[in-house]
Tab-separated table of C-alpha atoms and ligand atoms in Angstrom:
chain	number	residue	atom	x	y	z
A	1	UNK	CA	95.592	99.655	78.092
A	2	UNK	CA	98.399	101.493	79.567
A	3	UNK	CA	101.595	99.825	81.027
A	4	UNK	CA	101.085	99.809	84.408
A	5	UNK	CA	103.611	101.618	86.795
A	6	UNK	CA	102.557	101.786	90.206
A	7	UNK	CA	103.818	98.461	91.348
A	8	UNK	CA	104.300	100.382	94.581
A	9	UNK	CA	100.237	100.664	95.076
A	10	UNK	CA	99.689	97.139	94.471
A	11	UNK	CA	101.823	94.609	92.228
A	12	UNK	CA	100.102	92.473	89.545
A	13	UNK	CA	99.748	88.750	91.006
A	14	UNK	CA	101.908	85.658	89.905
A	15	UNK	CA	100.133	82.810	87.987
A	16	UNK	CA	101.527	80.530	90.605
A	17	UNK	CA	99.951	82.496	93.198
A	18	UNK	CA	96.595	83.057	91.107
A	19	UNK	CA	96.634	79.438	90.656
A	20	UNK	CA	96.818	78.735	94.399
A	21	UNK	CA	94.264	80.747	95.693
A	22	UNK	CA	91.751	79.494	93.496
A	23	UNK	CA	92.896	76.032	94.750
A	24	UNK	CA	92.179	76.814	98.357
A	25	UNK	CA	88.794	78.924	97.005
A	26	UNK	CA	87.389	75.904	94.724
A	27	UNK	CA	88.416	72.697	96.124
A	28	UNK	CA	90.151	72.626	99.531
A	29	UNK	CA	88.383	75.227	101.056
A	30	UNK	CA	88.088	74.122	104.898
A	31	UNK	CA	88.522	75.288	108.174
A	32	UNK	CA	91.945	75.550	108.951
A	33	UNK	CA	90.696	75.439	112.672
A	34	UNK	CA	88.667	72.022	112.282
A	35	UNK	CA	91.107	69.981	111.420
A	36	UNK	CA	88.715	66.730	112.027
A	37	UNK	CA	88.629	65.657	108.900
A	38	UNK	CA	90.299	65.794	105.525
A	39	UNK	CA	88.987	69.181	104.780
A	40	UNK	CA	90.150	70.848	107.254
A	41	UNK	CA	93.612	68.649	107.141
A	42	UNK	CA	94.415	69.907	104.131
A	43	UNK	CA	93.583	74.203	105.246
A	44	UNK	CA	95.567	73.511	107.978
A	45	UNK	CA	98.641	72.225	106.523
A	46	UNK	CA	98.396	74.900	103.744
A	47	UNK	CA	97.875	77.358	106.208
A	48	UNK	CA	101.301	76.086	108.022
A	49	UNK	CA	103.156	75.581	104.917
A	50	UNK	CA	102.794	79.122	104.263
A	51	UNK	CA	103.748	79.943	107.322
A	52	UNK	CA	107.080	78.743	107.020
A	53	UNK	CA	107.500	80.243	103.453
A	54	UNK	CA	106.348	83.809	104.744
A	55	UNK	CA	109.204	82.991	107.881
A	56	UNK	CA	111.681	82.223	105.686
A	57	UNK	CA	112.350	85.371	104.196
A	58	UNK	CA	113.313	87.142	107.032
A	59	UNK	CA	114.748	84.139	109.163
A	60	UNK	CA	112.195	84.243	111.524
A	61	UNK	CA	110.563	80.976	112.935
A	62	UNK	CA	107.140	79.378	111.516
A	63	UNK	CA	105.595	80.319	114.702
A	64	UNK	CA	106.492	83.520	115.097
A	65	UNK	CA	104.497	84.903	112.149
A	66	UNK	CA	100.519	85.801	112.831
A	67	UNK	CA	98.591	86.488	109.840
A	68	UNK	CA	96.384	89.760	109.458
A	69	UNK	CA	94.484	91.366	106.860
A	70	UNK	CA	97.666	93.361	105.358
A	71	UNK	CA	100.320	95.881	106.677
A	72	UNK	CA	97.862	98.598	108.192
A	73	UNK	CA	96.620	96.266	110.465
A	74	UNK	CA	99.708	94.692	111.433
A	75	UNK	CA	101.059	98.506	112.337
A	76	UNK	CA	98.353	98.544	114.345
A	77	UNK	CA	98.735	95.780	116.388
A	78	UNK	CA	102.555	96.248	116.683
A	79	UNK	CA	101.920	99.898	117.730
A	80	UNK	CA	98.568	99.915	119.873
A	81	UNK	CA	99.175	96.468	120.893
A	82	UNK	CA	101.822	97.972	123.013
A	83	UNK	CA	99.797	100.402	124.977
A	84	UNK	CA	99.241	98.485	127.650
A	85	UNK	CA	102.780	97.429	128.100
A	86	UNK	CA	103.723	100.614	128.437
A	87	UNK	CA	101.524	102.002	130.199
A	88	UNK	CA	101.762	99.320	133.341
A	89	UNK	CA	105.396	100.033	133.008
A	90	UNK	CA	105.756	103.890	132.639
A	91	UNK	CA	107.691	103.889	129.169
A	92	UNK	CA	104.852	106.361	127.962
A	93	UNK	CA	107.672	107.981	124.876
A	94	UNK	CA	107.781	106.455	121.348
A	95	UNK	CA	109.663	107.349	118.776
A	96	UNK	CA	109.516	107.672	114.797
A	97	UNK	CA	109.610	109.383	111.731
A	98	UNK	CA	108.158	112.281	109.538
A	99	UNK	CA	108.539	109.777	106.562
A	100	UNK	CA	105.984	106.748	108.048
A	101	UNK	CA	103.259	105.391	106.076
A	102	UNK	CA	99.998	106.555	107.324
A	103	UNK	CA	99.033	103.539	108.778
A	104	UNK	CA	101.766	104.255	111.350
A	105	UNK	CA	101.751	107.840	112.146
A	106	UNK	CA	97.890	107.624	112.686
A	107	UNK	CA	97.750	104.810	115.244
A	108	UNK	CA	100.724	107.176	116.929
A	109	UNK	CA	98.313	109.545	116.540
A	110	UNK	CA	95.980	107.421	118.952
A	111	UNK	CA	98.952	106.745	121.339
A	112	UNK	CA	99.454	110.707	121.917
A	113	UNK	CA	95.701	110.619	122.445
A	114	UNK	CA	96.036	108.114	125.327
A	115	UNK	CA	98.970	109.958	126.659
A	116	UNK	CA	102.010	109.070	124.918
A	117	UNK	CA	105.054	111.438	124.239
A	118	UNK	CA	105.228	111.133	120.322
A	119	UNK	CA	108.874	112.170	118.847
A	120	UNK	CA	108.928	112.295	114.770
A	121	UNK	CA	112.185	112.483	113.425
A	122	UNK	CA	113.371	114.860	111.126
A	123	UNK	CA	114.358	113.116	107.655
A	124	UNK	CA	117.089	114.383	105.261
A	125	UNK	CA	117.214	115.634	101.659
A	126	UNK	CA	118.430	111.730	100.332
A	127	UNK	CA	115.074	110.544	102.131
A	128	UNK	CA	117.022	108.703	105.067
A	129	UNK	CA	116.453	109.219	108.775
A	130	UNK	CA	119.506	110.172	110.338
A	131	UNK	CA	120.573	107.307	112.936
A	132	UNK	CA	122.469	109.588	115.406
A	133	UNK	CA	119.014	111.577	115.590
A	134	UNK	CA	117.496	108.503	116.935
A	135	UNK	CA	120.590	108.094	119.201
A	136	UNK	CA	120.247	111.495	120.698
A	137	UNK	CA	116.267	110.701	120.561
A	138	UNK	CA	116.108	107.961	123.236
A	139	UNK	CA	115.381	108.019	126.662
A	140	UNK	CA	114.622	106.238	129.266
A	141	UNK	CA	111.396	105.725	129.454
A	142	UNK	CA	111.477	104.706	125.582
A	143	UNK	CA	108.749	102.106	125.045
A	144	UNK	CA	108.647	101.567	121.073
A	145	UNK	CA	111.135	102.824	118.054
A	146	UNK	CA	108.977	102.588	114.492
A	147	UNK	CA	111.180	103.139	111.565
A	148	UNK	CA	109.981	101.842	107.912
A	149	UNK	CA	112.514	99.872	105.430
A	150	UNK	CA	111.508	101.186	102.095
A	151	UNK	CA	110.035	104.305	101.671
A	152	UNK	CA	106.910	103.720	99.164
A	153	UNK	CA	106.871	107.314	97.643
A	154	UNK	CA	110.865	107.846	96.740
A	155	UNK	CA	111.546	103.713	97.234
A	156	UNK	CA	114.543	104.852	99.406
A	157	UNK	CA	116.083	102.342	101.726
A	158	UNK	CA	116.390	103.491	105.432
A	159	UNK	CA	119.452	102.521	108.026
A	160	UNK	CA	118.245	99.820	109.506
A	161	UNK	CA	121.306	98.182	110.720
A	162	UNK	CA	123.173	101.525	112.229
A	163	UNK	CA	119.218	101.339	113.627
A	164	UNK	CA	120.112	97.694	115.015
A	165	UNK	CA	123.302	98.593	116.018
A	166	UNK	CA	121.975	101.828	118.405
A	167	UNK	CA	119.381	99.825	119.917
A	168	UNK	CA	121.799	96.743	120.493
A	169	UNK	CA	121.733	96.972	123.990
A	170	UNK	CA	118.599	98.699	124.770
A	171	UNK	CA	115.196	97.486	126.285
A	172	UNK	CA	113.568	99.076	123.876
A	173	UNK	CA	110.850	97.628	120.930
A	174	UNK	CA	111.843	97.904	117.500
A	175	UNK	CA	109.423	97.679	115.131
A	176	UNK	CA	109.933	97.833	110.920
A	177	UNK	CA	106.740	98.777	108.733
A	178	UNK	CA	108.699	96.959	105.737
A	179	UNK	CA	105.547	96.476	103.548
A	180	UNK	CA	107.541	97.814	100.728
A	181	UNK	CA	110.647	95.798	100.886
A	182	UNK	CA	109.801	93.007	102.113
A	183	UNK	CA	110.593	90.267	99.633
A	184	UNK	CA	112.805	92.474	97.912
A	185	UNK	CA	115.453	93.905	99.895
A	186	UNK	CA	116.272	90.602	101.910
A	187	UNK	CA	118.773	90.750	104.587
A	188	UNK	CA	117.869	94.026	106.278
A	189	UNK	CA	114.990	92.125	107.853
A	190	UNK	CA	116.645	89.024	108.830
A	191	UNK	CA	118.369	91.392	111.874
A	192	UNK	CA	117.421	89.241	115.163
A	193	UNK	CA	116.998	92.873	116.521
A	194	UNK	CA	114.110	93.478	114.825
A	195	UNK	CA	111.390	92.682	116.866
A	196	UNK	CA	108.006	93.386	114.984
A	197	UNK	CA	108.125	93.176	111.109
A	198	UNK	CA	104.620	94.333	109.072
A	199	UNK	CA	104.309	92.776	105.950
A	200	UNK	CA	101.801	92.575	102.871
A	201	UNK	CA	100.719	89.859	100.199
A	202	UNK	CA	99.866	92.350	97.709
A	203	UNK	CA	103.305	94.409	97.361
A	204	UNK	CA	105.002	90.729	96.287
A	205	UNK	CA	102.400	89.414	93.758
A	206	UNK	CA	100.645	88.096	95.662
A	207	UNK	CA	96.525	88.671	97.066
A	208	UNK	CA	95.542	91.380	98.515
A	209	UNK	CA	93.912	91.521	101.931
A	210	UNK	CA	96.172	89.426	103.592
A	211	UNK	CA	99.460	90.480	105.604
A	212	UNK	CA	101.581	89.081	108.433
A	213	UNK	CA	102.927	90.704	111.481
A	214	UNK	CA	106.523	89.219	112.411
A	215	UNK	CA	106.631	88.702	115.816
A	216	UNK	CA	110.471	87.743	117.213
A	217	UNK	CA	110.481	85.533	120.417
A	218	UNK	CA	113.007	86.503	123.117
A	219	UNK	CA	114.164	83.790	125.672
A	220	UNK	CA	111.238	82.028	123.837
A	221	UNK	CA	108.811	84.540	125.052
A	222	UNK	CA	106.281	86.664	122.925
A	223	UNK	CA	106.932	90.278	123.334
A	224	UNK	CA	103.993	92.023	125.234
A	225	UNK	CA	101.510	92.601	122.683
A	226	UNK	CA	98.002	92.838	123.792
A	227	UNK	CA	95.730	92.007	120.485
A	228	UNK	CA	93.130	94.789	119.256
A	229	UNK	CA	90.429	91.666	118.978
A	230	UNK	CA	89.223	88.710	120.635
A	231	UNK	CA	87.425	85.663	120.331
A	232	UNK	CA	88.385	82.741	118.524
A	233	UNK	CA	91.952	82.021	119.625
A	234	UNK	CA	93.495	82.034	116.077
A	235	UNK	CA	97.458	82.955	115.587
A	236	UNK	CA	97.974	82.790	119.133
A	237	UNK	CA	94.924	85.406	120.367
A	238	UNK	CA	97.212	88.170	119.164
A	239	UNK	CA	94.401	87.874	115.773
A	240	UNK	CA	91.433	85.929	116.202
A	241	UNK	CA	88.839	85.393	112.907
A	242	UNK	CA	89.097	82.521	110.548
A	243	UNK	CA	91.899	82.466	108.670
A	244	UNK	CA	91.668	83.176	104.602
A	245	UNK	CA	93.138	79.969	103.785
A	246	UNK	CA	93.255	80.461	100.076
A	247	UNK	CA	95.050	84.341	100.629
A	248	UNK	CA	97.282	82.739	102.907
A	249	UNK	CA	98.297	80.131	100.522
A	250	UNK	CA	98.507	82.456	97.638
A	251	UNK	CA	100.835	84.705	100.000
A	252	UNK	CA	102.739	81.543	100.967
A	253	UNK	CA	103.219	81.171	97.287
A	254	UNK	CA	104.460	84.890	96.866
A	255	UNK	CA	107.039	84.490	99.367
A	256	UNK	CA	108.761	81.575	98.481
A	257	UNK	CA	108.960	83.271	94.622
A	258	UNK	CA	110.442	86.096	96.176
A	259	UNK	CA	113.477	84.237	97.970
A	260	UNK	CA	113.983	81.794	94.948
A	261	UNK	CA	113.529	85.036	92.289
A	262	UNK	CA	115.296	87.641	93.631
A	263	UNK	CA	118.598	88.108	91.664
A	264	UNK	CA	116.506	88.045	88.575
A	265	UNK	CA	113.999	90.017	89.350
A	266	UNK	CA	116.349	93.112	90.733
A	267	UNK	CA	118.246	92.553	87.726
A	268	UNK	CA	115.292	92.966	84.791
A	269	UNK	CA	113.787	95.963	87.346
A	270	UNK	CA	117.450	97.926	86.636
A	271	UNK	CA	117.442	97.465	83.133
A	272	UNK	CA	114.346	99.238	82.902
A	273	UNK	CA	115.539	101.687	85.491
A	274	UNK	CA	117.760	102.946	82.833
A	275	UNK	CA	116.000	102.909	79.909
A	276	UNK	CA	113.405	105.018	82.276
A	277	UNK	CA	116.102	107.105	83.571
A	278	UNK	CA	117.625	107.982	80.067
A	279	UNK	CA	114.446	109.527	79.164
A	280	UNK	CA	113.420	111.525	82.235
A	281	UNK	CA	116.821	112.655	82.219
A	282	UNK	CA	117.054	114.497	79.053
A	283	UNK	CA	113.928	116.125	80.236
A	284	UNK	CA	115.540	117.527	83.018
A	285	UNK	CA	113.957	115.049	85.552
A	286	UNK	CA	115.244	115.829	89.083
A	287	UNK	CA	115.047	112.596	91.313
A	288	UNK	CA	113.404	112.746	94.877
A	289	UNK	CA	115.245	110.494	97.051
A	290	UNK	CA	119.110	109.487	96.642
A	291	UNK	CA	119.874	107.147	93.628
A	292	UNK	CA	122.373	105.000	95.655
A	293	UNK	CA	119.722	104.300	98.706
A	294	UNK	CA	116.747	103.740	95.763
A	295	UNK	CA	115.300	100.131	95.213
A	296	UNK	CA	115.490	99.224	91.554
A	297	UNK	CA	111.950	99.175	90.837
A	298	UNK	CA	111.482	102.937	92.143
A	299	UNK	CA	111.679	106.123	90.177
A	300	UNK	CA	110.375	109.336	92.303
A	301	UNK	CA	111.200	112.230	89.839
A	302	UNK	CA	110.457	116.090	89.249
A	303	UNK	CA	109.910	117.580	86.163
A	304	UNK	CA	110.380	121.108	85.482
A	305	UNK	CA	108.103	123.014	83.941
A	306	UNK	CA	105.667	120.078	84.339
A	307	UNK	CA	102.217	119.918	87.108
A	308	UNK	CA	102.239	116.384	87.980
A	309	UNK	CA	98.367	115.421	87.718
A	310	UNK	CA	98.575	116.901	83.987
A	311	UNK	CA	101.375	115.152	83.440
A	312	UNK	CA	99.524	111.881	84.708
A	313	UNK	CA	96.460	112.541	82.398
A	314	UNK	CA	98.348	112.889	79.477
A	315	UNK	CA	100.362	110.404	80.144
A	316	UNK	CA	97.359	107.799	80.995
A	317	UNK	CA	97.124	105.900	77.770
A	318	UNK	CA	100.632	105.171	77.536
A	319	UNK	CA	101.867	104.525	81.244
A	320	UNK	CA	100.026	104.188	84.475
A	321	UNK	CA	101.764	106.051	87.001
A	322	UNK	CA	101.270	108.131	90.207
A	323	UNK	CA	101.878	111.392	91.612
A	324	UNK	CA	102.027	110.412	95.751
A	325	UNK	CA	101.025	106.974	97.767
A	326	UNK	CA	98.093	105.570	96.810
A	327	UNK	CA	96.357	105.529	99.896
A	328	UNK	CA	96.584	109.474	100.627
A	329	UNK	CA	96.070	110.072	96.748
A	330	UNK	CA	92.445	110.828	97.409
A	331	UNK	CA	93.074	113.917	99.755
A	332	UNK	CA	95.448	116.281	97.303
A	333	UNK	CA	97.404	117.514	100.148
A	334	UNK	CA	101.027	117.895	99.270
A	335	UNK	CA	102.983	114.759	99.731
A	336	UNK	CA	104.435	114.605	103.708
A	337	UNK	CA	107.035	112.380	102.204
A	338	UNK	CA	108.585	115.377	100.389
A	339	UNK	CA	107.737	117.968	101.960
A	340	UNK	CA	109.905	116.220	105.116
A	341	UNK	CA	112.533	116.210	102.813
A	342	UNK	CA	112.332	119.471	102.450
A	343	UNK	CA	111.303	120.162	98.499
A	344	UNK	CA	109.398	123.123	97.344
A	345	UNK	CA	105.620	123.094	96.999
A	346	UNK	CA	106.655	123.394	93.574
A	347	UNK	CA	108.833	120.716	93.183
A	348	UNK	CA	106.293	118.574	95.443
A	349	UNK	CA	103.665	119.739	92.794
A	350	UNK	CA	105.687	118.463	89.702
A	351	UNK	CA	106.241	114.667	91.638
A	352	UNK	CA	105.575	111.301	89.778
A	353	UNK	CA	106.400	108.067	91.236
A	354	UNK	CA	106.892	105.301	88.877
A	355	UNK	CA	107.433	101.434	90.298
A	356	UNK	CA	107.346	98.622	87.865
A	357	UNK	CA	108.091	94.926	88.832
A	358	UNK	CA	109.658	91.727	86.700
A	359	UNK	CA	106.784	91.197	84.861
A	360	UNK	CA	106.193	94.971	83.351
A	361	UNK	CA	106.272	95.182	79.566
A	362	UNK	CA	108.919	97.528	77.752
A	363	UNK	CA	108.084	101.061	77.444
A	364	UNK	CA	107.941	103.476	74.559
A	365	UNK	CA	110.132	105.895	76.089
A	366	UNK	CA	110.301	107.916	72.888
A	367	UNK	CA	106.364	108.524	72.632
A	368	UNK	CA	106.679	109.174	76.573
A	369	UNK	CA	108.978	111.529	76.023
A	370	UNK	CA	106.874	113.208	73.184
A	371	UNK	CA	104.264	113.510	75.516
A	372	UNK	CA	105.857	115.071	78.255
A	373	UNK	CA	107.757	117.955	75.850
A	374	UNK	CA	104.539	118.838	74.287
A	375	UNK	CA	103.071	119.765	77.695
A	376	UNK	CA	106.018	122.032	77.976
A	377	UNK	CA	105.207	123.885	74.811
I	1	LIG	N1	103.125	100.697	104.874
I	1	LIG	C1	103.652	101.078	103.693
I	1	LIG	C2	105.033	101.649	103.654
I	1	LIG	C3	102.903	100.940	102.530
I	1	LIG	O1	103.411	101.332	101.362
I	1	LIG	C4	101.602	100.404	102.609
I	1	LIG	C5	100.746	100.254	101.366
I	1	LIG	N2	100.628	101.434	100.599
I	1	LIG	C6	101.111	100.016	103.859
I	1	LIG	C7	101.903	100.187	104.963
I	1	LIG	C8	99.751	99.432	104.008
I	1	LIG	O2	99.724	98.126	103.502
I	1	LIG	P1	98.375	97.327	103.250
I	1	LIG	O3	97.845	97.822	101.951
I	1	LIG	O4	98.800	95.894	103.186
I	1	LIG	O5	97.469	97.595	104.381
């Protein structure tokens, strides 16, 4: 089997967190919601365990995270849940950027469709919103600001405290899609600011299908979310269903590894940056994305001379990698990552994203390397 490198897609799982979910699957697999008897005792306290562990990474408070089914759906309620709100109160313009995750330009899609003004900022060539475009960008009758953390295609870190610092004083909702650096890039999130974080299990080792939406009080007060489902009364009505105990406790799991880990595991993900980097270089590799803003684990590279999905076959017994985000793979349009950062169809064309994690195997970079030169001729 290849090495796999497209941690940014999905990261393999920890045996801690493996070990936990099948836990919560075999043996204590209650109700979380009828806690009558042992059973569901014992969902219920895993269930708030996690909780905490999931809060502790950004600072937040146990009860202030509501589980969902991943990051698209907790865009989703951060976003449309905030129709209403807006609408009763005439803040009908939102702002974000050209660089969001699909799972947060589409449900701003649906806002423009229910009457919304829309405004997607520009990005620049190092991948990074520019704050004082934002600062120029608001208005009044601003209901929502959406800006990501971590891009997933170039794995470039965005400005979220000059971001804090222009909406200091402002009524305005601030929401993060920080699925990708979450767990990774730590103190960004922990900004009080920063009123709606979406989160994901499966981008920190841990299951997929299961997610969290952040939701920061103020004066002890939910912001005014209105949830897209009902019935059931689970995490505060903002997400009814019964809760996946056993995902939950795996993500629990996930989350406390991430906190206690970190150092290390940004520390074995740039050693292998380099060795990676060393190689692609002396091919004439161009990065996408600024090195200085780039998480560790992220490579987002051009290759000269080279088509990215030929480079990917070749390369597919020897390294698993990608040429955009996984979840828009499927349609072969040109990456709106890149192209908002204003590459060349060409140089769009000749993208590969690698992401690795902790727990990826070393590399031959040399037969990698042989690879790639031969499909240069
Ligand atoms: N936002 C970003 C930036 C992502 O990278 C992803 C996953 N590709 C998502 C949202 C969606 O996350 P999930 O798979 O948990 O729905």
């Amino acid at each position: 089997m290849a090495i796999y490198l497209d941690c940014n897609a999905t990261t393999p799982v920890e045996p801690s967190v493996a070990s936990a979910v099948v836990r919560f699957l075999e043996k204590d697999f209650g109700n979380a919601a009828s806690p009558i008897h042992d059973y569901g005792v014992f969902a219920l306290t895993a269930v708030e365990h996690a909780r905490g562990q999931v809060a502790e990474v950004v600072k937040a408070n146990r009860d202030e995270v509501i589980f969902t089914s991943g990051a698209t759906e907790s865009n989703n309620l951060a976003i449309l849940g905030l129709a209403d709100a807006g609408m009763r109160n005439g803040r009908c313009h939102i702002i974000s950027t050209a660089i969001e995750h699909k799972s947060v330009l589409e449900p701003f899609e649906e806002m423009a469709r229910l009457g919304f003004e829309v405004q997607i900022l520009p990005v620049q060539s190092d991948g990074r919103i520019d704050p004082q475009r934002l600062s120029d960008a608001i208005r009044p009758d601003t209901l929502l600001v959406s800006t990501m953390q971590v891009n997933n295609e170039t794995g470039v870190l965005q400005p979220l405290t000059e971001v804090a610092d222009i909406l200091a004083d402002r009524e305005i909702w601030w929401h993060v899609d920080a699925a990708q650096g979450f767990g990774k890039e730590l103190e960004q999130l922990r900004h009080p600011r920063i009123n709606f974080i979406s989160i994901s299990g499966h981008k920190i080792y841990g299951p997929k299908g299961i997610g969290a939406l952040v939701v920061r009080k103020q004066n002890r007060q939910f912001p005014p979310i209105h949830p897209l489902m009902f019935g059931g009364g689970q995490e505060q009505g903002l997400r009814p269903g019964t809760l996946p105990v056993s995902l939950i406790a795996g993500f629990g799991e996930a989350a406390k590894l991430a906190v206690r880990n970190n150092g290390d595991r940004m520390k074995k993900c740039q050693t292998f940056r380099e060795k990676a980097l060393a190689t692609l270089s002396a091919l004439g590799a161009e990065q996408n994305g600024a090195e200085k803003y780039t998480l560790p684990h992220v490579l987002n590279i051009s290759i000269p001379g080279i088509n990215s999905e030929v480079a990917i076959k070749a390369l597919k017994n020897v390294i698993a990698v990608s040429s955009t985000s996984a979840c828009t793979s499927h349609t072969h349009t040109p990456s709106h990552v890149l192209t908002a950062m204003g590459l060349s169809f060409e140089k769009v064309e000749q993208s590969i994203r690698l992401s690795w994690c902790h727990m990826t195997p070393e590399v031959d970079w040399s037969e990698v390397e042989n690879i790639l030169r031969a499909l240069r001729g």
